[in-house]
Each structure stands twice: as C-alpha cells, then as structure tokens.
PDB file of C-alpha atoms in Angstrom:
ATOM      1  CA  MET A   1      86.102  91.330  97.667  1.00 51.00           C
ATOM      2  CA  ALA A   2      85.292  90.693 101.287  1.00 56.00           C
ATOM      3  CA  THR A   3      86.337  88.890 104.168  1.00 53.00           C
ATOM      4  CA  VAL A   4      84.095  88.130 106.829  1.00 50.00           C
ATOM      5  CA  ILE A   5      85.263  87.791 110.463  1.00 51.00           C
ATOM      6  CA  GLU A   6      83.715  84.764 112.244  1.00 46.00           C
ATOM      7  CA  LYS A   7      83.281  85.695 115.800  1.00 45.00           C
ATOM      8  CA  THR A   8      82.282  83.551 118.398  1.00 39.00           C
ATOM      9  CA  ASN A   9      82.758  83.674 122.237  1.00 38.00           C
ATOM     10  CA  GLU A  10      84.590  80.206 122.219  1.00 40.00           C
ATOM     11  CA  ALA A  11      87.095  81.540 119.591  1.00 41.00           C
ATOM     12  CA  ALA A  12      87.567  85.369 121.337  1.00 42.00           C
ATOM     13  CA  GLY A  13      88.277  83.650 124.872  1.00 42.00           C
ATOM     14  CA  ALA A  14      90.265  80.517 123.063  1.00 46.00           C
ATOM     15  CA  GLY A  15      93.900  80.700 124.201  1.00 51.00           C
ATOM     16  CA  VAL A  16      95.675  82.229 126.843  1.00 56.00           C
ATOM     17  CA  ALA A  17      92.923  83.156 130.006  1.00 61.00           C
ATOM     18  CA  GLY A  18      92.938  86.636 130.069  1.00 75.00           C
ATOM     19  CA  ALA A  19      94.079  87.521 126.638  1.00 85.00           C
ATOM     20  CA  ARG A  20      92.200  89.075 123.789  1.00 92.00           C
ATOM     21  CA  GLU A  21      92.442  89.083 120.257  1.00 95.00           C
ATOM     22  CA  TYR A  22      93.159  92.369 118.069  1.00 96.00           C
ATOM     23  CA  LEU A  23      92.787  93.029 114.385  1.00 97.00           C
ATOM     24  CA  THR A  24      96.256  95.007 113.343  1.00 97.00           C
ATOM     25  CA  PHE A  25      96.592  97.552 110.523  1.00 96.00           C
ATOM     26  CA  ARG A  26      98.713 100.129 109.448  1.00 94.00           C
ATOM     27  CA  LEU A  27      98.271 103.685 108.970  1.00 92.00           C
ATOM     28  CA  ASP A  28     101.443 105.422 107.420  1.00 87.00           C
ATOM     29  CA  GLN A  29     104.346 104.150 109.466  1.00 87.00           C
ATOM     30  CA  GLU A  30     102.285 103.013 112.647  1.00 91.00           C
ATOM     31  CA  GLU A  31     100.571  99.711 113.654  1.00 94.00           C
ATOM     32  CA  TYR A  32      97.281  99.810 115.259  1.00 95.00           C
ATOM     33  CA  GLY A  33      95.329  97.117 116.830  1.00 96.00           C
ATOM     34  CA  ILE A  34      91.321  96.993 117.537  1.00 97.00           C
ATOM     35  CA  ASP A  35      89.318  94.506 119.397  1.00 96.00           C
ATOM     36  CA  ILE A  36      88.375  91.689 116.713  1.00 97.00           C
ATOM     37  CA  LEU A  37      85.020  91.485 118.318  1.00 96.00           C
ATOM     38  CA  LYS A  38      84.402  94.884 117.094  1.00 96.00           C
ATOM     39  CA  VAL A  39      85.276  93.848 113.327  1.00 97.00           C
ATOM     40  CA  GLN A  40      82.393  92.653 111.135  1.00 96.00           C
ATOM     41  CA  GLU A  41      84.131  92.114 107.767  1.00 96.00           C
ATOM     42  CA  ILE A  42      87.022  93.715 105.755  1.00 97.00           C
ATOM     43  CA  ARG A  43      86.563  94.992 102.013  1.00 96.00           C
ATOM     44  CA  GLY A  44      88.462  96.226  99.456  1.00 95.00           C
ATOM     45  CA  TYR A  45      88.418 100.277  99.175  1.00 95.00           C
ATOM     46  CA  GLU A  46      85.704 101.686  96.894  1.00 94.00           C
ATOM     47  CA  PRO A  47      85.204 105.167  96.578  1.00 94.00           C
ATOM     48  CA  PRO A  48      82.252 105.865  98.714  1.00 96.00           C
ATOM     49  CA  THR A  49      79.346 108.304  97.790  1.00 96.00           C
ATOM     50  CA  ARG A  50      80.245 111.934  98.923  1.00 95.00           C
ATOM     51  CA  ILE A  51      77.902 113.469 101.528  1.00 92.00           C
ATOM     52  CA  ALA A  52      78.106 117.643 101.370  1.00 92.00           C
ATOM     53  CA  ASN A  53      78.986 119.615 104.210  1.00 90.00           C
ATOM     54  CA  ALA A  54      80.705 116.337 105.885  1.00 89.00           C
ATOM     55  CA  PRO A  55      84.046 116.862 107.526  1.00 89.00           C
ATOM     56  CA  GLU A  56      87.138 115.996 105.083  1.00 89.00           C
ATOM     57  CA  PHE A  57      87.691 112.484 106.996  1.00 91.00           C
ATOM     58  CA  ILE A  58      84.429 111.382 106.642  1.00 93.00           C
ATOM     59  CA  LYS A  59      84.962 110.208 103.064  1.00 94.00           C
ATOM     60  CA  GLY A  60      80.771 109.632 102.516  1.00 95.00           C
ATOM     61  CA  VAL A  61      78.640 106.688 102.463  1.00 96.00           C
ATOM     62  CA  THR A  62      78.629 103.389 100.914  1.00 96.00           C
ATOM     63  CA  ASN A  63      75.604 100.937 100.584  1.00 95.00           C
ATOM     64  CA  LEU A  64      76.767  97.409 102.327  1.00 95.00           C
ATOM     65  CA  ARG A  65      73.951  94.837 101.340  1.00 93.00           C
ATOM     66  CA  GLY A  66      71.010  97.635 102.020  1.00 95.00           C
ATOM     67  CA  THR A  67      72.999  99.302 105.177  1.00 94.00           C
ATOM     68  CA  ILE A  68      74.071 102.867 104.267  1.00 94.00           C
ATOM     69  CA  VAL A  69      77.392 102.992 105.911  1.00 96.00           C
ATOM     70  CA  PRO A  70      79.551 105.904 106.851  1.00 95.00           C
ATOM     71  CA  ILE A  71      83.240 105.723 105.824  1.00 96.00           C
ATOM     72  CA  VAL A  72      85.699 107.496 107.891  1.00 95.00           C
ATOM     73  CA  ASP A  73      89.429 107.837 106.571  1.00 94.00           C
ATOM     74  CA  MET A  74      91.299 107.216 109.637  1.00 93.00           C
ATOM     75  CA  ARG A  75      94.662 108.602 107.852  1.00 91.00           C
ATOM     76  CA  LEU A  76      92.734 111.875 107.668  1.00 89.00           C
ATOM     77  CA  LYS A  77      91.382 111.696 111.257  1.00 88.00           C
ATOM     78  CA  PHE A  78      95.141 111.027 112.575  1.00 87.00           C
ATOM     79  CA  ASP A  79      96.820 113.543 110.167  1.00 84.00           C
ATOM     80  CA  CYS A  80      98.907 111.036 108.590  1.00 82.00           C
ATOM     81  CA  SER A  81     101.387 112.548 105.960  1.00 76.00           C
ATOM     82  CA  LYS A  82      99.789 111.104 103.029  1.00 76.00           C
ATOM     83  CA  ALA A  83      96.564 108.926 102.094  1.00 78.00           C
ATOM     84  CA  GLU A  84      97.086 107.161  99.298  1.00 85.00           C
ATOM     85  CA  TYR A  85      94.685 104.654  97.772  1.00 90.00           C
ATOM     86  CA  ASN A  86      96.028 101.621  96.220  1.00 91.00           C
ATOM     87  CA  SER A  87      95.581  97.845  96.092  1.00 91.00           C
ATOM     88  CA  PHE A  88      96.445  97.434  99.867  1.00 91.00           C
ATOM     89  CA  THR A  89      93.784 100.134 101.095  1.00 95.00           C
ATOM     90  CA  VAL A  90      91.147  98.085 102.707  1.00 96.00           C
ATOM     91  CA  VAL A  91      87.957  99.337 104.678  1.00 97.00           C
ATOM     92  CA  ILE A  92      87.222  97.391 108.133  1.00 97.00           C
ATOM     93  CA  ILE A  93      83.546  97.484 108.702  1.00 97.00           C
ATOM     94  CA  LEU A  94      82.956  97.989 112.477  1.00 97.00           C
ATOM     95  CA  ASN A  95      79.529  96.936 114.223  1.00 95.00           C
ATOM     96  CA  LEU A  96      79.759  99.414 117.049  1.00 91.00           C
ATOM     97  CA  ARG A  97      76.574  99.525 119.233  1.00 83.00           C
ATOM     98  CA  ASN A  98      74.455  98.407 116.532  1.00 84.00           C
ATOM     99  CA  ARG A  99      75.652 100.889 114.269  1.00 90.00           C
ATOM    100  CA  VAL A 100      77.823  99.871 111.263  1.00 95.00           C
ATOM    101  CA  VAL A 101      80.787 102.202 110.297  1.00 96.00           C
ATOM    102  CA  GLY A 102      83.526 101.592 107.743  1.00 97.00           C
ATOM    103  CA  ILE A 103      87.181 103.138 108.478  1.00 97.00           C
ATOM    104  CA  VAL A 104      89.723 103.183 105.731  1.00 96.00           C
ATOM    105  CA  VAL A 105      93.149 101.859 106.674  1.00 96.00           C
ATOM    106  CA  ASP A 106      96.387 101.560 104.570  1.00 95.00           C
ATOM    107  CA  SER A 107      96.634  97.651 105.155  1.00 95.00           C
ATOM    108  CA  VAL A 108      95.504  94.997 107.326  1.00 96.00           C
ATOM    109  CA  SER A 109      98.361  93.072 109.189  1.00 91.00           C
ATOM    110  CA  ASP A 110      96.916  90.030 111.046  1.00 93.00           C
ATOM    111  CA  VAL A 111      94.811  89.120 114.125  1.00 95.00           C
ATOM    112  CA  MET A 112      97.159  89.089 117.323  1.00 94.00           C
ATOM    113  CA  GLU A 113      96.535  87.697 120.609  1.00 94.00           C
ATOM    114  CA  LEU A 114      97.724  89.647 123.786  1.00 94.00           C
ATOM    115  CA  THR A 115      97.903  89.148 127.116  1.00 93.00           C
ATOM    116  CA  SER A 116      97.464  91.596 129.800  1.00 89.00           C
ATOM    117  CA  ASP A 117     101.302  91.451 130.502  1.00 90.00           C
ATOM    118  CA  GLN A 118     101.879  92.317 126.943  1.00 92.00           C
ATOM    119  CA  ILE A 119      99.688  95.433 127.403  1.00 92.00           C
ATOM    120  CA  ARG A 120     101.490  98.629 128.693  1.00 91.00           C
ATOM    121  CA  MET A 121      99.525 102.006 129.409  1.00 89.00           C
ATOM    122  CA  ALA A 122     100.479 104.659 126.713  1.00 80.00           C
ATOM    123  CA  PRO A 123     102.315 107.871 127.773  1.00 75.00           C
ATOM    124  CA  ASP A 124     100.542 110.865 128.097  1.00 72.00           C
ATOM    125  CA  ILE A 125     101.811 112.747 125.038  1.00 68.00           C
ATOM    126  CA  GLU A 126     100.160 115.099 122.821  1.00 63.00           C
ATOM    127  CA  SER A 127      98.687 113.635 119.645  1.00 66.00           C
ATOM    128  CA  SER A 128      96.035 113.608 116.959  1.00 63.00           C
ATOM    129  CA  ILE A 129      94.490 110.972 118.475  1.00 74.00           C
ATOM    130  CA  ASP A 130      92.566 111.869 122.273  1.00 74.00           C
ATOM    131  CA  SER A 131      94.522 109.980 124.921  1.00 78.00           C
ATOM    132  CA  SER A 132      91.274 108.519 126.296  1.00 82.00           C
ATOM    133  CA  CYS A 133      90.579 106.416 123.072  1.00 87.00           C
ATOM    134  CA  ILE A 134      94.265 104.611 123.347  1.00 90.00           C
ATOM    135  CA  VAL A 135      93.799 101.517 125.571  1.00 90.00           C
ATOM    136  CA  GLY A 136      97.361 100.831 125.791  1.00 92.00           C
ATOM    137  CA  LEU A 137     100.450  99.922 123.830  1.00 93.00           C
ATOM    138  CA  GLY A 138     100.595  95.995 122.947  1.00 93.00           C
ATOM    139  CA  SER A 139     104.511  94.552 122.378  1.00 89.00           C
ATOM    140  CA  VAL A 140     105.007  91.511 120.551  1.00 86.00           C
ATOM    141  CA  GLY A 141     108.909  91.114 119.937  1.00 86.00           C
ATOM    142  CA  GLU A 142     110.026  94.208 118.179  1.00 88.00           C
ATOM    143  CA  ARG A 143     106.296  94.955 117.216  1.00 89.00           C
ATOM    144  CA  MET A 144     104.523  98.056 118.832  1.00 92.00           C
ATOM    145  CA  LEU A 145     100.915  98.351 118.606  1.00 94.00           C
ATOM    146  CA  ILE A 146      98.801 101.248 119.611  1.00 94.00           C
ATOM    147  CA  LEU A 147      95.439  99.641 120.806  1.00 95.00           C
ATOM    148  CA  LEU A 148      92.414 101.851 120.172  1.00 95.00           C
ATOM    149  CA  ASP A 149      88.905 101.781 121.956  1.00 94.00           C
ATOM    150  CA  ILE A 150      87.668 102.047 118.705  1.00 93.00           C
ATOM    151  CA  GLU A 151      84.070 102.628 119.741  1.00 92.00           C
ATOM    152  CA  LYS A 152      85.088 105.702 122.066  1.00 90.00           C
ATOM    153  CA  LEU A 153      86.975 107.009 119.165  1.00 90.00           C
ATOM    154  CA  MET A 154      83.932 106.533 116.968  1.00 89.00           C
ATOM    155  CA  SER A 155      81.424 107.962 119.325  1.00 86.00           C
ATOM    156  CA  SER A 156      83.717 111.137 120.141  1.00 81.00           C
ATOM    157  CA  PRO A 157      81.684 114.440 119.491  1.00 77.00           C
ATOM    158  CA  ASP A 158      84.102 115.482 116.877  1.00 74.00           C
ATOM    159  CA  MET A 159      83.188 112.150 114.619  1.00 73.00           C
ATOM    160  CA  GLY A 160      79.379 112.754 114.915  1.00 67.00           C
ATOM    161  CA  LEU A 161      78.631 108.962 114.331  1.00 69.00           C
ATOM    162  CA  ILE A 162      77.350 107.255 117.002  1.00 57.00           C
ATOM    163  CA  SER A 163      75.886 108.985 119.870  1.00 56.00           C
ATOM    164  CA  GLY A 164      76.495 108.016 123.705  1.00 51.00           C
ATOM    165  CA  ASN A 165      72.925 107.319 124.156  1.00 52.00           C
ATOM    166  CA  ASP A 166      72.720 104.098 121.421  1.00 46.00           C
TER     167      ASP A 166
END
C-alpha cells in the first residue's frame, strides 16, 4: 500500500502568502514536520534487506520500482525509547538532491500549513538531533511540531547517505 503525494508549485504555494506545508509524523511522544515538497510517497513498513556493517539506524535497503532505497529508522537515529513495528509504522520516501531515501516513523499525522508567525526558533539545547537540522518549532493550537531540515539531516556525515556535492 503506497500513498503518492502529488506536488505542484501551485499546491505548495496555495493558501496564505509565505505559508509552507509540512508533513507531520510521530516518533515516540514527539511530533515532527518536514517540508512536503521533499516527500515522494508514504508506504507501509516492510522489513528491508539488511546491509552488513551498516549503522544500527540504517535498517537496510528496499527495491522501490527498480530503485534501491536506503531505509533509515528515525526512532533509532533519535534515540527513542522504543522502536516497535506495528500497523501504524510507515516509511516516508523522500527525494533529496535526486537521491531517494526512506525514513521509518511511528505514524504519519497530516499535512499542516504553517505561516512564518506560527514558527519559532528552537532553543539551543543538547539533544540527539543536530540543532542545525532543526528549522524551528511550529505551533498550531495545542500542537507543537519540531520542524526538521530533512535534507540537511540526511546529508550529515554520520548518515553517509547524501554527499554535500550532489
């Protein structure tokens, strides 16, 4: 089961001027958001083929219509307390600098449109996420989203997935 995300410049820019759309997902108790324009599709979780000597958070690779896609378990990457695979577990397929990468998350929530006044700078605190990969904190009502620069996160040296030269 795959959900394809249709993206057009008109759809991404629709609504309030200066607003951006974020796909929101959950990891453990936290909710995150990534730029919808980086998302290619959402798929149910299927165990990938393991690669020898890969870091624990790289679960392996899968064949997606002829393209070999590395699969990163974000729960392991972000040191979440648990990484259970259930019916809600999904893989978000990303297209980053012409490289396709999959990330495993607990569940996908929805697509949210945030204006610049709904986004605050993240406090500079010690965490398992490189602070340069956090765009800010988005708030809508009672919801607080950690907005990630997923391209920067996936191209960090410890990931080894996307070189800065691509």
